[in-house]
Coordinates of C-alpha atoms in Angstrom, one line a residue:
M1 CA 0.0 -0.1 0.1
D2 CA 1.4 3.4 -0.9
P3 CA 1.9 6.0 1.6
L4 CA -0.4 9.0 2.0
S5 CA -0.4 11.1 -1.2
R6 CA -0.2 14.9 -1.1
S7 CA -4.0 15.2 -1.8
E8 CA -4.6 12.5 0.8
I9 CA -2.5 14.6 3.7
L10 CA -4.5 17.8 2.7
Q11 CA -7.7 15.6 3.2
V12 CA -6.5 14.3 6.4
L13 CA -5.5 17.8 7.6
S14 CA -8.8 19.4 6.7
H15 CA -10.7 16.6 8.6
M16 CA -8.5 17.3 11.7
G17 CA -9.4 21.1 11.5
I18 CA -6.2 22.3 10.0
H19 CA -7.6 24.2 6.7
L20 CA -4.9 25.1 4.1
P21 CA -6.2 27.1 1.1
N22 CA -7.1 25.5 -2.1
G23 CA -4.1 25.0 -4.5
T24 CA -1.5 25.3 -1.7
K25 CA 1.9 25.1 -2.9
L26 CA 3.7 24.5 0.5
S27 CA 6.3 21.8 -0.1
D28 CA 5.6 18.2 0.5
D29 CA 8.2 18.3 3.3
V30 CA 6.1 21.1 5.0
L31 CA 2.9 19.3 4.7
E32 CA 4.3 15.9 6.0
R33 CA 5.7 17.8 8.9
R34 CA 2.0 19.2 9.3
V35 CA 0.3 15.9 9.5
R36 CA 2.9 14.5 11.6
D37 CA 2.7 17.3 14.2
A38 CA -1.0 17.0 14.1
L39 CA -0.9 13.3 14.9
N40 CA 1.5 14.0 17.7
A41 CA -0.8 16.4 19.0
S42 CA -3.7 14.5 18.8
Q43 CA -1.9 12.0 21.1
S44 CA -0.7 14.5 23.5
R45 CA 3.0 13.4 22.9
E46 CA 4.2 16.2 24.8
N47 CA 3.1 14.4 27.8
I48 CA 4.4 11.1 26.9
P49 CA 7.7 10.0 28.4
S50 CA 10.0 8.7 25.9
P51 CA 11.4 5.9 25.5
L52 CA 8.2 4.0 26.6
G53 CA 10.2 1.2 28.2
P54 CA 8.1 -2.0 28.9
S55 CA 10.4 -2.5 31.9
S56 CA 10.1 0.9 33.3
L57 CA 6.5 1.5 33.2
P58 CA 4.0 -0.6 35.3
P59 CA 1.4 -2.7 33.4
W60 CA -2.2 -1.6 32.9
P61 CA -4.7 -3.2 35.2
M62 CA -6.9 -5.0 32.5
M63 CA -10.4 -6.0 32.7
K64 CA -9.7 -9.5 31.6
P65 CA -5.9 -10.3 32.2
W66 CA -4.4 -12.7 29.6
D67 CA -3.0 -15.0 32.3
G68 CA -6.7 -15.7 33.4
T69 CA -6.7 -14.4 36.8
L70 CA -9.7 -12.8 38.2
T71 CA -9.7 -9.2 39.1
L72 CA -12.1 -6.5 40.5
E73 CA -9.5 -3.5 40.0
G74 CA -9.2 -3.6 36.0
R75 CA -9.8 -0.4 34.2
S76 CA -11.4 -0.2 30.8
I77 CA -9.1 0.7 27.8
F78 CA -12.3 1.4 25.8
E79 CA -13.4 3.8 28.3
T80 CA -10.1 5.8 28.0
M81 CA -10.5 5.9 24.1
R82 CA -14.1 7.0 24.4
L83 CA -13.6 9.5 26.7
S84 CA -10.9 11.1 24.6
S85 CA -13.6 13.5 23.5
S86 CA -13.8 17.3 23.3
V87 CA -16.3 19.4 25.1
Q88 CA -18.3 19.8 21.6
E89 CA -18.6 16.1 21.3
M90 CA -19.6 15.6 24.7
D91 CA -22.2 18.3 24.4
A92 CA -23.5 16.8 21.2
N93 CA -23.8 13.4 22.9
A94 CA -25.7 14.6 25.6
R95 CA -28.1 16.4 23.4
A96 CA -28.9 13.3 21.4
L97 CA -29.5 11.3 24.9
R98 CA -32.0 14.0 26.0
A99 CA -33.7 13.7 22.5
G100 CA -33.8 10.0 23.1
Q101 CA -31.4 9.2 20.3
Q102 CA -28.3 7.2 20.3
P103 CA -25.2 9.2 20.6
T104 CA -23.0 9.1 17.3
A105 CA -19.9 10.2 16.0
G106 CA -21.1 10.8 12.6
P107 CA -21.2 8.9 9.5
L108 CA -18.6 6.1 9.1
Y109 CA -16.1 5.9 6.4
V110 CA -16.3 9.7 5.6
N111 CA -13.9 11.3 7.9
P112 CA -10.6 9.1 8.2
F113 CA -9.5 10.8 11.6
M114 CA -12.9 9.9 13.1
D115 CA -12.7 6.6 11.6
L116 CA -9.3 6.2 13.2
R117 CA -10.6 7.2 16.7
Q118 CA -13.6 4.7 16.1
T119 CA -11.0 2.0 15.4
M120 CA -9.0 2.8 18.6
M121 CA -12.3 2.2 20.6
S122 CA -12.6 -1.0 18.8
I123 CA -9.1 -2.2 19.8
G124 CA -10.0 -1.0 23.5
H125 CA -13.2 -3.2 23.3
T126 CA -11.0 -6.1 22.3
L127 CA -8.5 -5.7 24.9
D128 CA -11.1 -5.4 27.6
D129 CA -12.7 -8.6 26.4
G130 CA -9.3 -10.4 26.8
K131 CA -8.3 -11.0 23.3
R132 CA -4.5 -11.1 22.3
W133 CA -4.9 -10.2 18.7
C134 CA -7.2 -8.6 15.9
V135 CA -7.3 -7.9 12.2
L136 CA -8.2 -4.6 10.4
Q137 CA -9.4 -5.1 6.8
D138 CA -11.0 -3.2 4.0
P139 CA -14.8 -3.1 3.8
K140 CA -15.2 -6.0 1.3
C141 CA -12.3 -7.9 3.1
E142 CA -10.7 -8.7 -0.3
R143 CA -8.1 -6.0 -0.8
Y144 CA -5.6 -5.7 2.4
A145 CA -5.6 -6.5 6.2
I146 CA -3.4 -5.3 8.9
N147 CA -2.7 -8.3 11.5
V148 CA -1.9 -7.2 14.9
R149 CA -0.9 -9.2 17.9
F150 CA -0.8 -7.4 21.3
L151 CA 2.3 -7.7 23.4
S152 CA 1.8 -5.7 26.4
I153 CA -0.3 -2.8 27.9
L154 CA 1.6 -0.2 29.7
E155 CA 0.2 2.4 32.3
V156 CA 1.7 5.7 31.3
G157 CA -1.1 7.5 33.4
K158 CA -4.2 6.5 35.3
K159 CA -6.2 7.3 31.9
T160 CA -3.4 6.7 29.4
P161 CA -2.7 3.3 28.4
A162 CA 0.2 2.4 25.9
I163 CA -0.6 -0.5 23.7
V164 CA 2.6 -2.2 22.5
L165 CA 2.0 -4.4 19.6
L166 CA 3.3 -6.3 16.5
Y167 CA 1.8 -5.6 13.1
R168 CA 2.0 -6.3 9.3
L169 CA 0.1 -5.0 6.3
Y170 CA -0.9 -8.0 3.8
T171 CA -2.5 -7.5 0.5
R172 CA -3.7 -9.9 -2.2
I173 CA -0.2 -10.7 -3.2
D174 CA 0.6 -12.4 0.1
G175 CA -2.6 -12.7 1.7
L176 CA -2.4 -16.4 2.1
Q177 CA 0.5 -15.8 4.6
G178 CA -1.7 -13.5 6.6
I179 CA -4.4 -16.3 6.8
K180 CA -1.8 -18.7 7.9
W181 CA -1.0 -16.3 10.9
C182 CA -4.6 -15.9 11.7
Q183 CA -5.1 -19.7 11.9
H184 CA -2.0 -20.0 14.0
Q185 CA -3.5 -17.4 16.6
Y186 CA -6.7 -19.3 16.5
D187 CA -4.8 -22.5 17.3
K188 CA -2.7 -20.8 20.1
Y189 CA -5.3 -18.8 21.9
G190 CA -8.3 -20.6 21.1
G191 CA -11.6 -19.6 19.3
R192 CA -13.3 -20.2 16.1
P193 CA -13.5 -17.7 13.3
G194 CA -16.9 -15.6 13.3
V195 CA -18.0 -17.6 16.4
D196 CA -16.0 -16.7 19.4
G197 CA -15.8 -12.9 18.8
V198 CA -12.3 -12.4 17.6
M199 CA -12.5 -8.8 16.5
M200 CA -12.3 -8.1 12.7
I201 CA -12.2 -4.2 12.4
T202 CA -13.2 -2.5 9.0
A203 CA -10.9 0.2 7.7
T204 CA -11.0 2.4 4.7
P205 CA -8.0 2.7 2.5
L206 CA -7.4 6.2 3.8
E207 CA -7.8 5.3 7.3
T208 CA -5.6 2.3 6.9
K209 CA -2.8 4.6 5.4
L210 CA -3.2 6.9 8.4
L211 CA -3.0 4.2 11.0
L212 CA 0.2 2.8 9.2
K213 CA 1.7 6.3 9.3
L214 CA 1.0 6.5 13.0
L215 CA 2.3 3.2 13.9
A216 CA 5.5 4.1 11.9
M217 CA 5.7 7.4 13.9
N218 CA 5.1 5.8 17.2
A219 CA 7.8 2.9 16.7
K220 CA 10.3 5.6 17.7
L221 CA 8.6 5.9 21.4
L222 CA 10.0 2.4 22.1
P223 CA 13.7 1.8 23.1
Q224 CA 15.9 1.1 20.5
D225 CA 17.0 -2.1 22.1
Y226 CA 13.4 -3.5 22.6
T227 CA 13.3 -6.8 20.7
P228 CA 10.1 -8.6 21.4
V229 CA 9.9 -12.5 21.1
K230 CA 8.1 -13.1 17.6
D231 CA 5.8 -16.1 16.9
L232 CA 5.5 -18.3 14.0
Y233 CA 4.8 -16.2 10.7
E234 CA 6.0 -12.9 12.3
D235 CA 9.5 -12.5 11.0
D236 CA 8.5 -9.4 8.9
Y237 CA 6.2 -8.1 11.7
K238 CA 7.0 -4.5 13.0
V239 CA 6.8 -3.4 16.5
S240 CA 5.0 -0.1 17.7
V241 CA 2.7 1.3 20.1
L242 CA -0.8 3.0 20.2
L243 CA -2.0 5.7 22.5
P244 CA -5.4 7.3 22.9
I245 CA -6.4 9.7 20.1
A246 CA -8.5 12.9 20.6
P247 CA -9.6 16.0 18.7
L248 CA -7.0 18.6 18.4
T249 CA -7.2 21.3 21.2
S250 CA -7.6 25.0 20.4
D251 CA -3.7 25.5 21.2
A252 CA -2.8 22.8 18.7
L253 CA -5.4 24.2 16.0
G254 CA -3.9 27.7 16.4
S255 CA -0.4 26.5 16.0
L256 CA -1.0 24.3 12.9
N257 CA -3.3 26.6 11.3
N258 CA -1.0 29.6 11.7
D259 CA 1.2 29.2 8.4
T260 CA -0.8 28.8 5.3
G261 CA 1.8 29.8 2.8
C262 CA 2.2 33.1 0.7
V263 CA -1.2 34.8 0.1
I264 CA -0.6 34.8 -3.7
C265 CA 1.2 31.5 -4.7
R266 CA 0.7 29.3 -1.6
K267 CA 4.4 28.6 -1.3
E268 CA 6.2 29.0 2.0
R269 CA 6.1 32.5 3.3
T270 CA 9.4 34.4 3.9
S271 CA 8.2 37.9 4.7
R272 CA 5.1 40.0 5.7
C273 CA 3.7 43.5 4.5
S274 CA 6.1 45.8 6.4
Q275 CA 3.2 48.3 6.7
C276 CA 0.6 46.4 8.5
Q277 CA 2.3 42.7 9.1
S278 CA -1.2 41.2 8.3
V279 CA -0.3 39.0 5.3
S280 CA 2.6 37.0 4.3
Y281 CA 4.4 36.5 1.0
C282 CA 7.2 34.2 -0.4
G283 CA 9.0 37.1 -1.9
L284 CA 8.8 40.5 -3.4
D285 CA 7.3 39.5 -6.7
C286 CA 4.1 38.2 -5.1
Q287 CA 3.8 41.1 -2.7
K288 CA 3.8 43.4 -5.8
V289 CA 1.0 41.3 -7.4
D290 CA -1.1 41.6 -4.3
W291 CA -0.8 45.3 -3.6
P292 CA -3.8 46.3 -5.6
A293 CA -6.1 44.2 -3.6
H294 CA -4.2 44.6 -0.4
K295 CA -3.6 48.2 -0.2
W296 CA -7.2 49.1 1.1
T297 CA -6.8 46.6 3.9
C298 CA -3.4 47.8 4.6
R299 CA -4.4 51.4 4.6
S300 CA -7.6 50.7 6.6
L301 CA -5.5 49.1 9.4
K302 CA -3.3 52.1 9.4
G303 CA -6.3 54.4 9.4
G304 CA -8.5 52.1 11.4
R305 CA -9.9 52.9 15.0
W306 CA -7.1 51.6 17.3
C307 CA -8.2 51.3 20.9
T308 CA -5.9 50.6 23.8
I309 CA -7.2 47.9 26.1
P310 CA -5.7 47.4 29.4
F311 CA -5.9 43.7 30.3
R312 CA -5.7 41.6 33.4
T313 CA -4.5 38.0 33.6
I314 CA -6.5 37.2 36.8
L315 CA -10.3 37.5 37.2
P316 CA -11.4 40.2 39.9
G317 CA -11.8 38.5 43.2
C318 CA -9.8 35.4 42.1
E319 CA -6.1 37.0 42.9
H320 CA -5.2 34.1 45.1
A321 CA -7.1 31.2 43.2
E322 CA -6.3 28.9 40.2
S323 CA -8.0 28.9 37.0
L324 CA -8.5 26.7 33.9
F325 CA -10.0 27.8 30.4
L326 CA -12.4 25.5 28.8
D327 CA -13.6 25.9 25.1
R328 CA -15.5 23.7 22.6
H329 CA -12.0 21.9 21.7
T330 CA -11.0 21.3 25.1
V331 CA -10.4 17.4 25.7
L332 CA -11.9 16.2 28.7
H333 CA -9.2 14.0 29.5
S334 CA -6.9 14.7 32.7
S335 CA -3.7 14.0 30.6
R336 CA -4.7 16.4 27.9
M337 CA -6.2 19.3 29.9
R338 CA -4.0 22.2 30.7
D339 CA -2.8 22.6 34.1
F340 CA -4.7 24.9 36.3
R341 CA -3.0 28.4 36.2
A342 CA -1.8 29.7 39.3
S343 CA -2.5 33.5 39.8
S344 CA 0.5 35.6 38.8
S345 CA 1.2 39.3 38.8
A346 CA 3.9 38.6 36.0
P347 CA 3.1 39.7 32.6
P348 CA 2.3 37.3 29.9
P349 CA 4.7 36.6 27.1
N350 CA 4.9 38.6 23.9
I351 CA 5.8 36.2 21.0
H352 CA 4.5 38.7 18.4
G353 CA 6.9 41.6 19.0
E354 CA 5.8 44.5 17.1
K355 CA 3.7 42.5 14.7
V356 CA -0.1 42.6 14.4
F357 CA -1.9 39.3 15.1
L358 CA -5.5 38.1 15.2
V359 CA -7.3 37.8 18.4
K360 CA -10.6 36.5 19.3
V361 CA -12.9 39.1 21.6
Q362 CA -15.3 37.4 23.5
A363 CA -18.3 38.5 25.8
G364 CA -21.3 37.1 27.5
L365 CA -24.9 38.7 27.3
D366 CA -24.4 40.7 30.7
P367 CA -24.1 44.4 30.1
G368 CA -21.0 44.7 32.5
V369 CA -19.6 41.3 31.7
L370 CA -16.0 40.6 31.4
I371 CA -14.4 40.6 28.0
L372 CA -12.0 37.7 27.1
I373 CA -9.2 38.2 24.8
Y374 CA -6.8 35.6 23.5
D375 CA -4.8 34.9 20.2
R376 CA -5.0 31.9 18.0
N377 CA -1.6 30.1 19.6
R378 CA -2.8 30.9 23.1
S379 CA 0.6 32.6 23.6
F380 CA -0.7 34.7 26.4
N381 CA -3.5 32.2 27.5
E382 CA -6.4 34.2 27.9
V383 CA -6.6 37.9 29.4
F384 CA -9.5 39.8 30.7
F385 CA -10.8 43.5 30.0
C386 CA -12.9 44.7 32.8
E387 CA -15.4 47.5 32.6
T388 CA -14.0 49.3 35.6
D389 CA -10.5 49.7 34.0
D390 CA -11.7 51.8 31.1
P391 CA -15.6 52.2 31.0
A392 CA -15.7 54.1 27.6
T393 CA -13.4 51.7 25.7
H394 CA -15.2 48.7 27.2
A395 CA -18.6 49.9 26.0
A396 CA -17.1 50.5 22.5
V397 CA -15.7 46.9 22.3
L398 CA -19.2 45.4 23.5
E399 CA -20.8 47.8 20.9
E400 CA -18.6 46.3 18.1
I401 CA -19.2 42.6 19.2
R402 CA -22.9 43.3 19.3
G403 CA -23.0 45.2 15.9
P404 CA -23.2 44.3 12.3
R405 CA -19.5 43.8 12.0
G406 CA -19.5 41.5 14.9
G407 CA -21.2 38.5 14.1
Y408 CA -21.4 35.1 15.8
A409 CA -24.8 35.8 17.6
G410 CA -23.4 39.0 19.1
L411 CA -21.0 37.0 21.5
K412 CA -17.6 37.4 19.9
T413 CA -15.6 38.8 17.0
Y414 CA -12.2 38.8 15.4
R415 CA -9.8 41.6 15.2
W416 CA -6.3 42.5 14.5
A417 CA -4.3 43.3 17.6
K418 CA -0.8 44.5 18.6
R419 CA 1.0 44.3 22.0
T420 CA 1.8 47.7 23.3
G421 CA 2.6 47.2 27.0
D422 CA 3.2 44.6 29.5
F423 CA -0.5 44.6 30.1
E424 CA -1.8 46.3 27.2
L425 CA -3.1 45.6 23.8
S426 CA -4.2 47.9 20.8
I427 CA -7.1 46.4 18.8
C428 CA -8.3 47.7 15.4
L429 CA -11.8 47.8 16.6
D430 CA -13.6 48.9 13.3
R431 CA -11.8 46.7 10.6
E432 CA -12.7 43.1 10.1
P433 CA -10.2 40.6 8.8
T434 CA -10.5 40.3 5.2
A435 CA -9.7 36.6 4.8
P436 CA -11.8 33.8 6.4
V437 CA -10.9 33.2 9.9
V438 CA -9.7 29.7 10.8
W439 CA -9.8 29.2 14.7

């Protein structure tokens, strides 16, 4: 099976929430790195120790241990996979249950990333049932199959199992060898095909390619000297590890959607407009081509109504408390949620320097409500604009959010901003971003 093609990578990225312009000319290497970073973020790889040594981590307490012992302390692997969901998904499921409907992740075989997450839940169910192996195959069971034998389940955290496994892809050319392996597993572990519930998981070609890429990436998490004992017919099997997969958080989406290439040719960007800093180019030629269309935006930003906003990093009355920000992309899983943020009087970092950047300006429905502001990368987490700090500007910002240029049901808007002090932003209040905002 061929690796992911360029068009398939773009399709996968889009389904993961990373939207690149049509006809992007970002190099194959850049796109390859983007999908790799996205898959790492979906597994919360920054929180995973490396290497994942089978000898240095405790075993996961399984529901049905492979040695046949009885236990009342097992934890469901299926549940860890299922609960790796976002606030938005959990809300949709709750709404479905209240309406008397069965919660659903959406139609199968449309979104390869969602299909991959469904497959991880099927693998979790297989392990909870005490099975030692499974087969992933195409919908018609005639083109390809991935044979998988589980070696061990490690406990990275209370809600994070690491599934160490051997796998191999079979096609029509060598499918008979794969069938022999299956028969040997039946003979070794018992069971009859189609009778005793050995898990056969259906996977589309694109999902299969995505899974193979993930397995190849995750193999690097294991120690280089880790050499598991292979069984009959497993000489060509590879070793890897699987971790729970979740939707991308706002932090990851902001970072991965940040660089979409030159606004004209979609090649890799090398510079920004020196006047307004709001658009990127690959060079001077493309900047000259874009000037007739861009000059209005550029001049409007220079002539727009820029309002100075004093902000706070701590909610009033919470100076000695800890805070945690949740949004629709937050994954309700202890290993993926950002740590509670302790109150601090230190100014937040400024990664933008003197450049302008997009911010989301968000408010509730109460007249004197706090206004929440944060950038796409969450580089300064989220900051608060209080009415008492500047009543006139606070009222003007609320009027803009509620007005015809605000949109989004009068609850939020997007505007260009620049950092003008340790606890101060300047926002171009009356100029909307000209390009669609991906957040």
